[in-house]
Tab-separated table of C-alpha atoms and ligand atoms in Angstrom:
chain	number	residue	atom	x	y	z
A	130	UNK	CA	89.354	108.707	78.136
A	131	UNK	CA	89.592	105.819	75.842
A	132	UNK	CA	86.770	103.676	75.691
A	133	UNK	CA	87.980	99.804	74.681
A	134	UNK	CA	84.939	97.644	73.112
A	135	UNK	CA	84.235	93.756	73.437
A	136	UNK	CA	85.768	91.744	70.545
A	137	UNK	CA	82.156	90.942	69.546
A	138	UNK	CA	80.979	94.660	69.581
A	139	UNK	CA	78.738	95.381	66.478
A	140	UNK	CA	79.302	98.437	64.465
A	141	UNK	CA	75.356	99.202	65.960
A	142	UNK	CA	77.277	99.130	69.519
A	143	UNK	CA	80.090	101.176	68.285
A	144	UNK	CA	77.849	103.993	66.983
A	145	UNK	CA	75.470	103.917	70.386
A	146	UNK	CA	78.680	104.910	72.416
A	147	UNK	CA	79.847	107.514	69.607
A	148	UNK	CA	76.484	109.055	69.858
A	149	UNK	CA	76.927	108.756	74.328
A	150	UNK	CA	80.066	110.317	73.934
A	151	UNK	CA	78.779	113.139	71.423
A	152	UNK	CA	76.026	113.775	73.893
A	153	UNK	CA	78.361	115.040	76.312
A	154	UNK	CA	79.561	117.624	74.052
A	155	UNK	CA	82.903	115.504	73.071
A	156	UNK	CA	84.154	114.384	70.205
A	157	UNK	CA	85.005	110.302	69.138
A	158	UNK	CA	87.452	109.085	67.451
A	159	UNK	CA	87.153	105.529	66.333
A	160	UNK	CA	90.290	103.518	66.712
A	161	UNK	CA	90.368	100.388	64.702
A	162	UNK	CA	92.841	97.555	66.184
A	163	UNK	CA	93.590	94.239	65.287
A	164	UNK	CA	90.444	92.557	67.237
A	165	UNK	CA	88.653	95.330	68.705
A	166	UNK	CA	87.709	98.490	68.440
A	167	UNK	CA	88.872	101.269	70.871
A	168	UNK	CA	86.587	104.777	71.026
A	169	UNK	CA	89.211	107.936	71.968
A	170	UNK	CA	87.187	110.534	73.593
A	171	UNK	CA	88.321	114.159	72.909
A	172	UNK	CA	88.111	117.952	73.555
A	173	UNK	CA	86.305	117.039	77.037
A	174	UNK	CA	85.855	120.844	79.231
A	175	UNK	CA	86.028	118.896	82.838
A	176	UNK	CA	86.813	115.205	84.284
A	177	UNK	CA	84.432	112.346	82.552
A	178	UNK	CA	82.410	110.025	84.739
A	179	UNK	CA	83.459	106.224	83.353
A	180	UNK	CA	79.992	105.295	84.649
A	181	UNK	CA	78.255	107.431	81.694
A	182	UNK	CA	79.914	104.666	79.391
A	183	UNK	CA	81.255	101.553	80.853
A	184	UNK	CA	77.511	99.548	81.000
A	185	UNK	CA	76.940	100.469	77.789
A	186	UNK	CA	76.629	97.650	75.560
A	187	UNK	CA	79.632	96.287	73.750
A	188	UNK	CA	81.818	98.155	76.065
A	189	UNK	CA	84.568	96.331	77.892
A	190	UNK	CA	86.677	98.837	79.897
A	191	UNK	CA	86.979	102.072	80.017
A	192	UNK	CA	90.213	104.529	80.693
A	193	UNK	CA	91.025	107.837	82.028
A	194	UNK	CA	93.837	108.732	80.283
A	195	UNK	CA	93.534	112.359	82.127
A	196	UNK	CA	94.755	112.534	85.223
A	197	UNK	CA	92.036	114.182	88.438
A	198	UNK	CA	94.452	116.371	89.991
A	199	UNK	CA	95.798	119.341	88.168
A	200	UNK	CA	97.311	121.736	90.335
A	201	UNK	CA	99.639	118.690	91.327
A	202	UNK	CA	100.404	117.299	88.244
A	203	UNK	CA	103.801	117.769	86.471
A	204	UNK	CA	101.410	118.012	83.482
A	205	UNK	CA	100.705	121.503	85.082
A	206	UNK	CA	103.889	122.727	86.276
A	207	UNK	CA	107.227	120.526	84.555
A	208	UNK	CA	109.662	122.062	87.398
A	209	UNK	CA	109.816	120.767	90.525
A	210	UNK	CA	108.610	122.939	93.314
A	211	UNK	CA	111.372	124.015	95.614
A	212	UNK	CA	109.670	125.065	99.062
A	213	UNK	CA	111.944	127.232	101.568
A	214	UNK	CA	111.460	126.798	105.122
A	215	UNK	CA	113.492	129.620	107.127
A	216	UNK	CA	116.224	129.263	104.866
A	217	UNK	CA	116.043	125.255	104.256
A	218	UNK	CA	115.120	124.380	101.075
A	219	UNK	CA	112.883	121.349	100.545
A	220	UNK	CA	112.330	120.111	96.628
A	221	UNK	CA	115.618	120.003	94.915
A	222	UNK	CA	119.217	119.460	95.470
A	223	UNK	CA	120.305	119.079	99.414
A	224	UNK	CA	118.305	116.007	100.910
A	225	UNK	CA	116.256	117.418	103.705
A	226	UNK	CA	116.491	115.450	107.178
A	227	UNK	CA	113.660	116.375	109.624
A	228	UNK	CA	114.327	114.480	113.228
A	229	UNK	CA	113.479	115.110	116.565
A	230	UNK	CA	111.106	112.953	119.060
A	231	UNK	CA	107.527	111.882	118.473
A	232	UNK	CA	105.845	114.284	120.909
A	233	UNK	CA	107.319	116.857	122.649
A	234	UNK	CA	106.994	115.863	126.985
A	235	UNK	CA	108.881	118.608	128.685
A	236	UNK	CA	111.615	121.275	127.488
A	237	UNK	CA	114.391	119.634	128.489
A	238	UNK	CA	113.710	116.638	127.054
A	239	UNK	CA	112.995	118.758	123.534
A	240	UNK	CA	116.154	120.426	123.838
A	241	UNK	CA	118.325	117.901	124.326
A	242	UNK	CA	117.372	115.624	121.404
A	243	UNK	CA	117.119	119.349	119.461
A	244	UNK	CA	120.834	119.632	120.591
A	245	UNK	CA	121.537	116.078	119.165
A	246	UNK	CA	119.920	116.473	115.730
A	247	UNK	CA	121.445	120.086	115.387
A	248	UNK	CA	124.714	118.649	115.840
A	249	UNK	CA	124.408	115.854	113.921
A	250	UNK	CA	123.241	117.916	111.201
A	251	UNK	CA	119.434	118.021	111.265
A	252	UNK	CA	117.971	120.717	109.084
A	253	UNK	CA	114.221	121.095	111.204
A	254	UNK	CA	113.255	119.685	114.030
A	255	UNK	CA	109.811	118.022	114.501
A	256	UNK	CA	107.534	117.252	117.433
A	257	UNK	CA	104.200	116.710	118.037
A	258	UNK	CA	102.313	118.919	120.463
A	259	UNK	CA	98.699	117.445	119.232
A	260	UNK	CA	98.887	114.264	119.110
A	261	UNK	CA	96.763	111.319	117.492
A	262	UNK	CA	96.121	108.419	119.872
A	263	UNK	CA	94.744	105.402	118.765
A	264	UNK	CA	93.540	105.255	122.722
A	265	UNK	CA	91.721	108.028	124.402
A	266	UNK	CA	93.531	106.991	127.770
A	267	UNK	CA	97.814	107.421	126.066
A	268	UNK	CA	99.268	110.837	126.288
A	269	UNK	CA	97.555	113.211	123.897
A	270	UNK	CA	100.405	116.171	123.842
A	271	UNK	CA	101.106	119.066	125.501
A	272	UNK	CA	99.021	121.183	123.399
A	273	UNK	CA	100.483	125.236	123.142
A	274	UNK	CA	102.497	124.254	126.290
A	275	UNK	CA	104.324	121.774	123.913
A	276	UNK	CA	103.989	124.680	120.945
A	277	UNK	CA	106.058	127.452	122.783
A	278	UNK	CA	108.653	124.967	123.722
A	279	UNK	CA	108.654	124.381	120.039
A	280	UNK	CA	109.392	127.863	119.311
A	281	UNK	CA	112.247	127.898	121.979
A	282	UNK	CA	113.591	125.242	120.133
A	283	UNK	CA	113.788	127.013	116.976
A	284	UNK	CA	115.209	130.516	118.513
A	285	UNK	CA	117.869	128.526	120.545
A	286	UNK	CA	119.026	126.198	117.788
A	287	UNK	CA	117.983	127.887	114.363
A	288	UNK	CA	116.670	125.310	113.408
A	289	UNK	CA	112.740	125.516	111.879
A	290	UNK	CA	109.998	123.319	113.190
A	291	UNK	CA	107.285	120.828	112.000
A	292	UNK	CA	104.281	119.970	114.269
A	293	UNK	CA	101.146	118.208	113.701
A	294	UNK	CA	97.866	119.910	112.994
A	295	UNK	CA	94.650	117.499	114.561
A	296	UNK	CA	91.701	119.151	114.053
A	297	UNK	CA	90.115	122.888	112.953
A	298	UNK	CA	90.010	124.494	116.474
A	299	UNK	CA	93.459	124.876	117.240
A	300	UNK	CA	94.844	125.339	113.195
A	301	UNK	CA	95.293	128.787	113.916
A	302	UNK	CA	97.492	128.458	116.910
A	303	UNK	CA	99.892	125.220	115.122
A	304	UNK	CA	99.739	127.916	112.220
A	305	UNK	CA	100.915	130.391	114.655
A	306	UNK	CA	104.372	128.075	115.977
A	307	UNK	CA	105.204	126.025	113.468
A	308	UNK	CA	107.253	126.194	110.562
A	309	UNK	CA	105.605	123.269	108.292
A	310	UNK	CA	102.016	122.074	109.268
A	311	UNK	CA	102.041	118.639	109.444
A	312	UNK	CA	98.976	116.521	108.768
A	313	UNK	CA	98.994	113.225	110.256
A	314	UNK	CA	97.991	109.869	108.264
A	315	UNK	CA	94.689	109.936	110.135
A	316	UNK	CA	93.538	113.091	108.474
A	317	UNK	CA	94.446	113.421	104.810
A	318	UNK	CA	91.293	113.025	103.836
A	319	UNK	CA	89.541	115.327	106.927
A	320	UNK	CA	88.455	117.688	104.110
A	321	UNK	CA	87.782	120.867	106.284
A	322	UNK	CA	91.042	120.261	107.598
A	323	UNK	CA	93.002	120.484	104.320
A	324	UNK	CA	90.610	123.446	102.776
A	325	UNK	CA	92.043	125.101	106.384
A	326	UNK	CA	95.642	124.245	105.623
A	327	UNK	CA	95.321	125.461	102.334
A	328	UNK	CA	94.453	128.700	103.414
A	329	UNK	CA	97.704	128.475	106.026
A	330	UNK	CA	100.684	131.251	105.197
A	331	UNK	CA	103.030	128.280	106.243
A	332	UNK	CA	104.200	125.112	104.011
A	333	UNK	CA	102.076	122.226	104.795
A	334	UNK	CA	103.511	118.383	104.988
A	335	UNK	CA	100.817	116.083	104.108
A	336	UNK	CA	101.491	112.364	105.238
A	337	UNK	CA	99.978	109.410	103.212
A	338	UNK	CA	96.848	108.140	104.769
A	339	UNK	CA	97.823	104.488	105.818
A	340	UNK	CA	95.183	103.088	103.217
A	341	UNK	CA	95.554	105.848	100.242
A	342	UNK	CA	96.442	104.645	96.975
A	343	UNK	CA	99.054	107.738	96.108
A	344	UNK	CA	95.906	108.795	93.619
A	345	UNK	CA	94.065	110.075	96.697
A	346	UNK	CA	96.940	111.042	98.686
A	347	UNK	CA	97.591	113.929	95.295
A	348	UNK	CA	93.881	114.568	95.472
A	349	UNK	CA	94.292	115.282	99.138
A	350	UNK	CA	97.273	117.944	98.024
A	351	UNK	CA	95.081	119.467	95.518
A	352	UNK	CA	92.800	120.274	98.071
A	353	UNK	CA	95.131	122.362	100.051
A	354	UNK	CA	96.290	123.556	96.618
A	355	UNK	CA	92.845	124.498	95.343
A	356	UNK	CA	92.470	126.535	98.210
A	357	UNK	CA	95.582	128.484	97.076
A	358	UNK	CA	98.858	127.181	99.410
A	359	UNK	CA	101.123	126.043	96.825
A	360	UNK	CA	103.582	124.833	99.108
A	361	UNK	CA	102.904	121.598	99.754
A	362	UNK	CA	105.546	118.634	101.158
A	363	UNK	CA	104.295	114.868	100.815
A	364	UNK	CA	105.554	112.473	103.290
A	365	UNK	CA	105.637	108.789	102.609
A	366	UNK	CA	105.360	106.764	105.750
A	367	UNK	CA	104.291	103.467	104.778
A	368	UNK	CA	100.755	101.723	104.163
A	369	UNK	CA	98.945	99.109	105.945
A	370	UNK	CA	99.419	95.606	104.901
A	371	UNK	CA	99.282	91.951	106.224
A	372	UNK	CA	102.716	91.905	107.328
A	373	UNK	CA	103.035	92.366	111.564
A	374	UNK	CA	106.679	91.932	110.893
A	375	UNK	CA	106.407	95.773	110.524
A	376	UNK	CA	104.368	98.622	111.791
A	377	UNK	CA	103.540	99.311	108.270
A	378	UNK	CA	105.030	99.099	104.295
A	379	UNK	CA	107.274	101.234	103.380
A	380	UNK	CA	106.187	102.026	99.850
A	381	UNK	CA	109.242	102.867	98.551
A	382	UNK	CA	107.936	102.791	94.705
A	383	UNK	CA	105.579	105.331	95.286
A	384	UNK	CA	108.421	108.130	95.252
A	385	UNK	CA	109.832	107.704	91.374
A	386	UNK	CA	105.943	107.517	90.831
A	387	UNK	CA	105.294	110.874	92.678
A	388	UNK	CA	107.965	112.412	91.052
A	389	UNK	CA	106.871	111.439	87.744
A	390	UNK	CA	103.240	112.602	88.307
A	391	UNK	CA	103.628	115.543	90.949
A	392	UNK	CA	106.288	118.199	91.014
A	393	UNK	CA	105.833	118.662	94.844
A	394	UNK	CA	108.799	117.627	96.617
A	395	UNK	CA	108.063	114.087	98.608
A	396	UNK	CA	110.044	113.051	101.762
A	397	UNK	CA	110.188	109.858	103.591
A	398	UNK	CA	109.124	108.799	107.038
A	399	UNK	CA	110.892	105.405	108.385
A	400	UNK	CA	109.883	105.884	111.484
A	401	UNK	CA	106.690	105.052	111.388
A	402	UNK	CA	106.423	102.725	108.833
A	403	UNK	CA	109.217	100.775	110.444
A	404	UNK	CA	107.629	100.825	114.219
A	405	UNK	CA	110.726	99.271	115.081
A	406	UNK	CA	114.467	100.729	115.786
A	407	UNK	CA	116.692	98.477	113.832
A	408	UNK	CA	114.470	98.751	110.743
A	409	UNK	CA	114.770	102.618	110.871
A	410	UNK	CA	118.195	102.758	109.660
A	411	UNK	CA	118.271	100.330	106.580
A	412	UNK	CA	114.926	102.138	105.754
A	413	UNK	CA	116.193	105.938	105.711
A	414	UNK	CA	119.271	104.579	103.586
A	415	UNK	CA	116.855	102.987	101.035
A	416	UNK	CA	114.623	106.293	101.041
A	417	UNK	CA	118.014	108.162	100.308
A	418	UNK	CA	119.189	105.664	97.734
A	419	UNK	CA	115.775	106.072	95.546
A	420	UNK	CA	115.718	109.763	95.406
A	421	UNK	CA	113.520	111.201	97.990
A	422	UNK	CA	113.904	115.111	98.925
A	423	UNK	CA	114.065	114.532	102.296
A	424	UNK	CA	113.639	112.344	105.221
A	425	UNK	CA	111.789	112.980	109.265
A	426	UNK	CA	113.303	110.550	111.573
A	427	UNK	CA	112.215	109.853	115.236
A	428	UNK	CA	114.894	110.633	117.617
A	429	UNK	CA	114.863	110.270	121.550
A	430	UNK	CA	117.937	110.460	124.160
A	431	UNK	CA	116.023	108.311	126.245
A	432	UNK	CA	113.700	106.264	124.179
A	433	UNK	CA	112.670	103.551	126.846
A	434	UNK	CA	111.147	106.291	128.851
A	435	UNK	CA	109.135	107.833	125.717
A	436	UNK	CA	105.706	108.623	126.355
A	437	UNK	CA	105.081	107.710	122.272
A	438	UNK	CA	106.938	105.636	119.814
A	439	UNK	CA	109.537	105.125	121.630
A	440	UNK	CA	110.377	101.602	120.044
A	441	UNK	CA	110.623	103.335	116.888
A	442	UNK	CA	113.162	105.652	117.809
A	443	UNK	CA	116.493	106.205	117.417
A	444	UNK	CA	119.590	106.967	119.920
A	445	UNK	CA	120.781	110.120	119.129
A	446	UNK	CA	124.113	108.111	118.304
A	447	UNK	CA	122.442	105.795	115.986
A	448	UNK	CA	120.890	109.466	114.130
A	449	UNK	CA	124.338	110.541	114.002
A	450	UNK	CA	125.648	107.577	112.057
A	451	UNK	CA	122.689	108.058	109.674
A	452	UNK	CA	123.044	111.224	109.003
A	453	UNK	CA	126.184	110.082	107.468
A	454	UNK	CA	125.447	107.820	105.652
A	455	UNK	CA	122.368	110.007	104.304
A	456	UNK	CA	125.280	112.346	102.973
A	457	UNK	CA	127.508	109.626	101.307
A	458	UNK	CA	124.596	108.180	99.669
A	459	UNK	CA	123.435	111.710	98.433
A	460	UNK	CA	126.760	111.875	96.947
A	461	UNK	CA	126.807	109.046	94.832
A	462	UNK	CA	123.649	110.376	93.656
A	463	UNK	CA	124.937	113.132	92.835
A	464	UNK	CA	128.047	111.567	90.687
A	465	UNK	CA	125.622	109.406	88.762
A	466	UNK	CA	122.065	111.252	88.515
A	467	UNK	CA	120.174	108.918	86.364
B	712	PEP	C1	103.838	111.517	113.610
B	712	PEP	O1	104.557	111.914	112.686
B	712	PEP	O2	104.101	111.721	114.801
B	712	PEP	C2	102.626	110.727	113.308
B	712	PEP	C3	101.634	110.621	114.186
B	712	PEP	O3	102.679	110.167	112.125
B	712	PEP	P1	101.533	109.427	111.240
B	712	PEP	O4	100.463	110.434	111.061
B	712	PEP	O5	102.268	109.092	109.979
B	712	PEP	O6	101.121	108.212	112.007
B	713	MN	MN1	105.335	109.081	116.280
C-alpha cells in the first residue's frame, strides 16, 4: 500500500502514520517527492484495511498496490490456465465457441439446434435446464428432464455440455450432467453457491454479475478457487448501463484487463449483452478480434417460438456464417500475435 500525504502534511503528521503503520507490524518507507510526501508500506503478512490510515491526519489517499485475489492473479501463476473439457481445450490457442439455445424445451428441439452447431463447428453445446426468471410466472426450465436430454445431446453429437447451476439443492445433480457448471450473472456473488462449485469435480464458468466491477467478479473466482477447483472459465456478458439501445454493455476492455491480471481463460457472451439478433454478430466478431478464449452464442432453429431469449438468438444459418468468420479472424490473430 502506498500511503500519499496532503501537500501541507507536517513532518509531526508524517511520523503519526509511520508509527500507524509500524503498529501493524509493517515497515515505512518514506518517499520524498517534489510536493508531497508518499509513505510505502512494506513486508505486510495479509491484505491492509485503507481505513486503518486514510482519516489519519495529513493523509490524502491511500493505495493498494497488492492485489485481493491471489489464487487468480497472474502474480500467482504467469501461465495461462488451459482447462480441458472432454477433449476441448479452453485457455490457449483454438478459440472456443459454446452455442446452443437459451433453455432447453423438449428433445427435439435440443437436438436439432445441437445438430446445427455441431455442423457448423460448435465445440460444446449449452442449455439451460434451471433457469433464472426475472418473473416467477415465465418458464423456469425443465429441471433433470431438461438435464438427461442434455446428456443425450452430448452421447449423440460428442459434443460436451454447459448448463446453469441456480441454487445449492440441485448442485449435485447439474454436477452430475454437465460438462462446465455455469453460474449465471444473478449469482456470482451467492457465496454458498460458489464455495459449492468449488468443491465440483467439473470446470466451472462463472459469468460477470451485471453490476461487478471485474475486481469482484476475480474475487468471486477465488472463491471457487479457495475451495480448491482450479478450473475456472470467466464469461463476459456485458454490464448494466443507461443505454436501452442494448440489453446490456458489452465490456469488451475488460478481457486484455483479465488477461493481464488473471491467468484463467475468459470467454465472451454476445448474446446476452446484445438482447438483440443483429447486434450478436458484430459483437462475437469484436470478442474474437480482442483476444478472448472463447465465445457461447444463443442459437435457436425456431427463435420466434422460443420460450426464452428468443430475440437474442441466432438462425442456425446466421451461427454458421459466424462461425466463419470466428475462424478467419482467429487467423489473422494468429499471423500477427501482438
Ligand atoms: C444464460 O446464459 O442463459 C443466462 C441466464 O445468462 P446470464 O446469467 O448472463 O443472464
Ligand atoms: Mn438466455
Amino acid at each position: 500500500m502506498l500511503i500519499v500525504m496532503r501537500r501541507d502534511a507536517g513532518q509531526q503528521q508524517i511520523d503519526e502514520v509511520i508509527r500507524a503503520v509500524e503498529s501493524k507490524g509493517c515497515k515505512a518507507r518514506s518517499i520524498p517527492g517534489g510536493d508531497r510526501v508518499s509513505i510505502a508500506v512494506l513486508f505486510n503478512k495479509g491484505a491492509l484495511e485503507e481505513a486503518w490510515f486514510q482519516d489519519l491526519p495529513g493523509v490524502k489517499q491511500t493505495i493498494a498496490v497488492t492485489r485481493p485475489y491471489k489464487l487468480v492473479s497472474r502474480e500467482t501463476r504467469p501461465e495461462s490456465t488451459m482447462i480441458d473439457v472432454g477433449g476441448v481445450r479452453i485457455g490457449g490457442g483454438r478459440m472456443v465457441i459454446i452455442a446452443g439455445p437459451c433453455a432447453v424445451e423438449s428433445e427435439i428441439q435440443a437436438m436439432t439446434i445441437a445438430e446445427h452447431v455441431k455442423k457448423a463447428g460448435g465445440d460444446l453445446f449449452r442449455g439451460g435446464a434451471f433457469k433464472p426468471r426475472t418473473s416467477p410466472y415465465a418458464f423456469q426450465g425443465l429441471g433433470e428432464e431438461g438435464l438427461k436430454i442434455l446428456a443425450k445431446v452430448r452421447e449423440t453429437f460428442a459434443m460436451p455440455v454447459v448448463t446453469e447451476v441456480m441454487d445449492l439443492e440441485h448442485a449435485d445433480m447439474v454436477e452430475a450432467y454437465a460438462d462446465v457448471i455455469q453460474i449465471g450473472t444473478r449469482n456470482m456473488q451467492n457465496f454458498s453457491l460458489l464455495r459449492r462449485a468449488g468443491k465440483a469435480k467439473k470446470p466451472v464458468m462463472l459469468k460477470r454479475g451485471m453490476s461487478a466491477t471485474v475486481d469482484e467478479w476475480l474475487m468471486a473466482a477465488e472463491y471457487i478457487m479457495a475451495e480448491g477447483n482450479p478450473d475456472v472459465i470467466l464469461c463476459e456478458r456485458g454490464v448494466r448501463t443507461f443505454v436501452r439501445h442494448s440489453r446490456n454493455t458489452l465490456d469488451l476492455s475488460a478481457i486484455p484487463v483479465v488477461q493481464r491480471e488473471s491467468h484463467l481463460p475468459i470467454i465472451v457472451d454476445p448474446s446476452h449483452a446484445a438482447g438483440f439478433r443483429d447486434q450478436v454478430m458484430p459483437l462475437a466478431r469484436a470478442a474474437a478480434a480482442v483476444g478472448a478464449h472463447g465465445m457461447m452464442i444463443e442459437v435457436h432453429h425456431e427463435p420466434e417460438k422460443a420460450s426464452s431469449d428468443g430475440a437474442q438468438s441466432l438462425y442456425p444459418k446466421q451461427f454458421e456464417i459466424l462461425c466463419r468468420q470466428i475462424r478467419a479472424i482467429e487467423g489473422i490473430l494468429g499471423e500477427n500475435q501482438a
